Amino acid sequence: MMQLTWLLAIPMLALLLWLAWRRPNRQRLAARLLASGVAVASLVLLVFPPATKQAISPGTAILLTEGYNPDTLRQLLGQAQAKPEVYSYRTSADKATPLESLYLLRKKQPGLVRVHLLGYGVRGAELQALHGLQVKAHLAAEAEGMAAVHWPESVTLGEAVEVSGRYKVAGKNGARLYLQAAGQAQDSAVATADTTTRFGLRYTPKQTGQFIYTILRKSGGTTDTLGQVPVQVKPVKALGVLLLASSPLFEFRFLKNHLAAQQHGVALRTAVSKGIYQQEWLNMPRTSLDRLTPKLLQQFDVVLTEPQALQLLSATERATLQRAVTEEGLGVLTISNAPATQRSTAFFTSFQMERRSRQDARSTRASWADNAPASVTAAPYSLVRTTAVTGLVAGQPGQLLAAAKRAGWGKVALSLVPQTFPWQLEGQQAVYASYWASLLSGVARQEVQDRFWQLSDPQVPQPNQPLTLTFTDYTTPYPALPAATVMRLADSSTVDLPLAQNPVQPAQFSGTFRPHRSGWHRAQAPDTAPYFFFVQDTSDWVFADLQARRQETQAFLAQQQASPTADGAIAYTQKPLPLLWFFLLFVLSSGFLWLEEKF
């Protein structure tokens, strides 16, 4: 067909050349002849455009995702002997074929063997469309902004919510991060320019309940919301506290009244003479304290005593108390002002000490948890730090005034602050309450949960993304499959959560579902305390989604076979030249012939 067209074009070209030659005006003859030839040739090329032969690789493709590096793309295209097809998925890219689904990749390129994946990657469920292909990832570097963040799911009233993480600033302008709670900024941290900064933000809630705090970023006069911090504030657990004193002490009397006012159950046994004790009970039933028995100690979470009181115990009572610590998880705190030398009490008092003063007592500044340092009178010693010792109260400079160590299931602790009641006499009730709340929580018997929920993955749940909940039941050796539901608190919409038993750990059951909306949700199983979790908006904590893509892409790559796969033979394709150029040549040449004849 093309040959016939050229044959028909020859008479047309001859006619135009003859008409241009026979004109009497010989000026611009060469231009007329050239324009005639160009007009005929461009007209034929418009009908049958020429094509260039281009090498392609039908077995290789490049897949661009969000965050891809254009330099990496140019490098891959420059290294390829034959041009691979370039596709984009959920990101915009010039000269790339957009894909609505990764399953369309094989349909568009049936002979596909290898895929170069650029950017942050895609989620694990979507990567299954590339199963069987050799995927080589060129993952993007960590993006500017929040790189990592952590906060507790729940705290006890009086404890601080601590938000920590890393923030990356790529430019020359630094940023300031704020923790907003109760309608105002409660704490802030500075993110240094052109570096990755570790930060920590703190806030102590004032009441129980479920709360949403916000992390803000201020930089260059603009304020952005990075994400929300959901925290459940639980009420303080009422403890059972047993006070064992060798003689009447102001310290124990003030402490007894304070703990009772905090609704803790308190029992006080004070030695009057050998084998005779004064006994008091507050917020708990009256039970004989004459002898320490396993049944009696089960009523308490922590025992506060002193070295002299421990020495007055019979060998049977000390053994009973020791077994309650190692086997039942009881905590024992001994308040002392000198190293204990009795071998009989070594289990409770064997902490290494260093003398710090020649006086019988010394004034220092003590700090604990999130409380500001406070003046206190302490023993002229400090505890030695070891790998087995956990500090509870710090002195200055960097000395330990109280510490605990694990002893079986429980803890034993030693305090070198013999008198704290002066804080109450000086009107520092808040300091006194904070001190003892921190000390008791660090020593008391830990609550063991036999049935509980956990959010396994991800850290930041988002709408329409899968999240996995794990239910653990240690109450029976062979627990039955529980019936579980998840309810969104805002509208009470409820869905059933199918659970599957872990084949390795029969006590664990896991279920995955996709929440449709953000907000607080509650997971519920029979005879189990409800578990609350928060689903974030899709615009919050963008870094978490990017990290999930990277991690799931890397996990997918690790499952691939290590042996390389051939790209396949090089093919060739005919790429037609753009018609615009031939159209312009035809318009210019024919226009020249028409105008030249007029003039």
XYZ file of C-alpha atoms in Angstrom, residues 108-326:
219
model
C 0.055 -4.822 30.602
C 3.332 -6.757 30.368
C 2.655 -10.531 30.147
C 6.325 -11.478 29.809
C 7.332 -9.649 32.980
C 10.130 -11.254 35.002
C 11.846 -8.530 37.051
C 10.504 -5.374 38.706
C 12.615 -2.502 40.031
C 10.625 -0.954 42.903
C 11.440 2.683 43.730
C 10.170 4.841 46.608
C 8.785 3.902 50.018
C 7.242 0.684 48.711
C 3.717 -0.664 49.183
C 1.850 -2.547 51.910
C 2.178 -6.293 52.305
C -1.299 -7.196 51.047
C -0.736 -5.276 47.818
C 2.703 -6.842 47.316
C 1.056 -10.221 46.802
C 0.313 -9.065 43.238
C 4.074 -9.285 42.593
C 4.402 -12.822 43.922
C 6.535 -14.941 41.605
C 8.410 -11.962 40.177
C 11.935 -10.979 41.079
C 11.545 -7.642 42.865
C 14.592 -5.466 43.400
C 13.920 -2.556 45.744
C 15.525 0.873 45.607
C 13.830 2.224 48.740
C 13.802 5.923 49.504
C 15.675 7.327 52.472
C 13.932 8.372 55.679
C 11.675 11.341 54.972
C 11.836 14.663 56.784
C 9.587 14.901 59.788
C 8.688 12.464 62.547
C 10.930 9.405 62.301
C 9.745 7.509 65.399
C 7.398 8.115 68.311
C 6.336 6.179 71.401
C 3.874 6.731 74.230
C 2.217 4.454 76.827
C -1.204 3.005 76.085
C -2.292 3.672 79.649
C -1.007 5.285 82.832
C -2.157 5.369 86.424
C -3.503 8.643 87.743
C -0.531 10.583 89.085
C 1.919 9.109 86.567
C 3.243 11.219 83.705
C 2.507 10.519 80.054
C 5.914 10.456 78.373
C 6.028 10.926 74.596
C 9.457 10.251 73.107
C 10.794 9.860 69.602
C 13.031 11.141 66.828
C 12.317 14.091 64.541
C 14.304 14.770 61.349
C 14.825 18.306 60.022
C 16.355 18.416 56.535
C 16.476 22.189 56.013
C 18.261 25.035 57.726
C 15.221 26.067 59.755
C 14.716 24.212 63.012
C 11.351 23.369 64.538
C 9.732 23.239 67.973
C 7.481 20.370 69.007
C 4.639 20.838 71.475
C 2.509 18.423 73.486
C -0.969 19.932 73.663
C -3.346 18.755 76.380
C -6.359 20.306 78.072
C -6.470 22.983 75.371
C -2.942 24.330 75.824
C 0.703 23.452 75.270
C 2.032 21.518 78.274
C 5.611 20.784 77.196
C 7.906 21.522 74.257
C 11.163 20.396 72.673
C 13.469 21.896 70.047
C 14.341 19.978 66.863
C 17.730 21.146 65.596
C 18.072 22.143 61.939
C 19.625 19.706 59.439
C 19.772 16.764 61.861
C 17.690 14.080 63.559
C 16.805 15.091 67.128
C 15.664 12.847 69.965
C 12.922 14.489 71.998
C 10.843 13.823 75.089
C 7.564 15.469 76.109
C 5.734 14.953 79.411
C 2.348 15.702 80.867
C 0.677 14.474 84.068
C -3.103 13.984 83.660
C -5.347 15.365 86.363
C -8.243 12.898 86.102
C -9.090 9.420 84.921
C -10.644 8.562 81.571
C -9.747 8.321 77.899
C -7.944 11.346 76.501
C -6.518 12.496 73.187
C -3.434 14.709 73.289
C -1.879 16.324 70.214
C 1.699 16.764 68.992
C 2.173 20.077 67.156
C 5.105 21.397 65.136
C 5.889 25.085 64.767
C 8.426 26.159 62.139
C 8.783 29.331 60.119
C 5.585 30.893 61.461
C 3.407 27.888 60.548
C 1.849 25.330 62.887
C 1.132 21.758 61.780
C -0.484 18.825 63.549
C 1.771 15.770 63.456
C -0.542 13.325 65.183
C -2.651 12.425 68.158
C -1.605 10.665 71.371
C -4.435 8.526 72.795
C -3.958 7.573 76.455
C -6.213 5.851 78.957
C -5.739 7.195 82.499
C -6.650 4.532 85.040
C -7.473 5.100 88.710
C -4.840 4.383 91.332
C -4.969 0.787 92.480
C -5.686 0.403 96.189
C -2.755 -1.437 97.742
C -2.549 -3.586 100.824
C 0.321 -2.213 102.954
C 1.731 -3.882 106.072
C 3.925 -1.750 108.346
C 6.262 -3.630 110.718
C 7.928 -1.375 113.331
C 10.298 -2.282 116.170
C 9.025 0.667 118.218
C 6.564 3.572 117.829
C 7.830 5.778 114.985
C 6.542 9.134 113.759
C 7.480 8.091 110.231
C 5.186 5.068 110.230
C 2.358 6.869 112.027
C 2.278 9.704 109.471
C 2.603 7.206 106.618
C -0.224 5.035 107.999
C -2.630 7.990 108.084
C -1.569 9.218 104.642
C -2.036 5.831 102.955
C -5.406 5.354 104.632
C -6.522 8.760 103.319
C -5.531 7.510 99.830
C -7.933 4.564 100.331
C -5.157 1.989 100.641
C -5.635 -0.897 103.068
C -3.137 -0.445 105.922
C -2.130 -2.614 108.849
C 0.459 -1.536 111.454
C 2.224 -3.888 113.858
C 4.430 -2.167 116.458
C 6.497 -4.161 118.906
C 5.759 -3.180 122.533
C 7.776 -5.921 124.226
C 8.953 -9.376 123.270
C 6.059 -11.198 121.595
C 3.578 -8.381 122.350
C 2.465 -6.035 119.582
C 0.216 -3.040 119.141
C -1.967 -3.609 116.084
C -3.952 -1.186 113.932
C -6.077 -1.710 110.822
C -7.394 0.908 108.408
C -9.603 0.247 105.365
C -9.333 -3.520 105.843
C -10.787 -6.259 108.079
C -9.202 -6.783 111.496
C -6.909 -9.815 111.343
C -4.415 -10.962 113.934
C -0.900 -9.722 113.148
C 0.798 -11.689 115.931
C 2.439 -14.078 113.469
C 3.318 -13.611 109.814
C 1.698 -16.489 107.951
C 1.365 -17.158 104.191
C -2.387 -16.551 104.406
C -1.871 -13.214 106.159
C 0.738 -11.977 103.676
C -1.555 -12.766 100.718
C -3.672 -9.779 101.803
C -0.798 -7.332 101.203
C 1.065 -6.028 98.168
C 3.996 -4.457 99.990
C 5.598 -4.654 103.429
C 7.381 -1.604 104.906
C 9.762 -2.315 107.706
C 13.148 -1.486 109.286
C 16.235 -3.591 110.079
C 15.413 -3.750 113.796
C 11.913 -5.058 113.059
C 13.334 -7.712 110.746
C 15.680 -8.869 113.500
C 12.760 -9.231 115.916
C 11.041 -11.662 113.559
C 11.386 -15.322 114.310
C 13.281 -17.499 111.857
C 9.952 -18.979 110.720
C 8.459 -15.531 110.083
C 11.524 -14.420 108.093
C 11.350 -17.586 105.999
C 7.628 -17.043 105.423
C 8.243 -13.435 104.392
C 11.048 -14.497 102.073
C 8.874 -17.132 100.372
C 6.094 -14.570 99.934
C 8.573 -12.408 98.011
C 10.155 -15.086 95.826
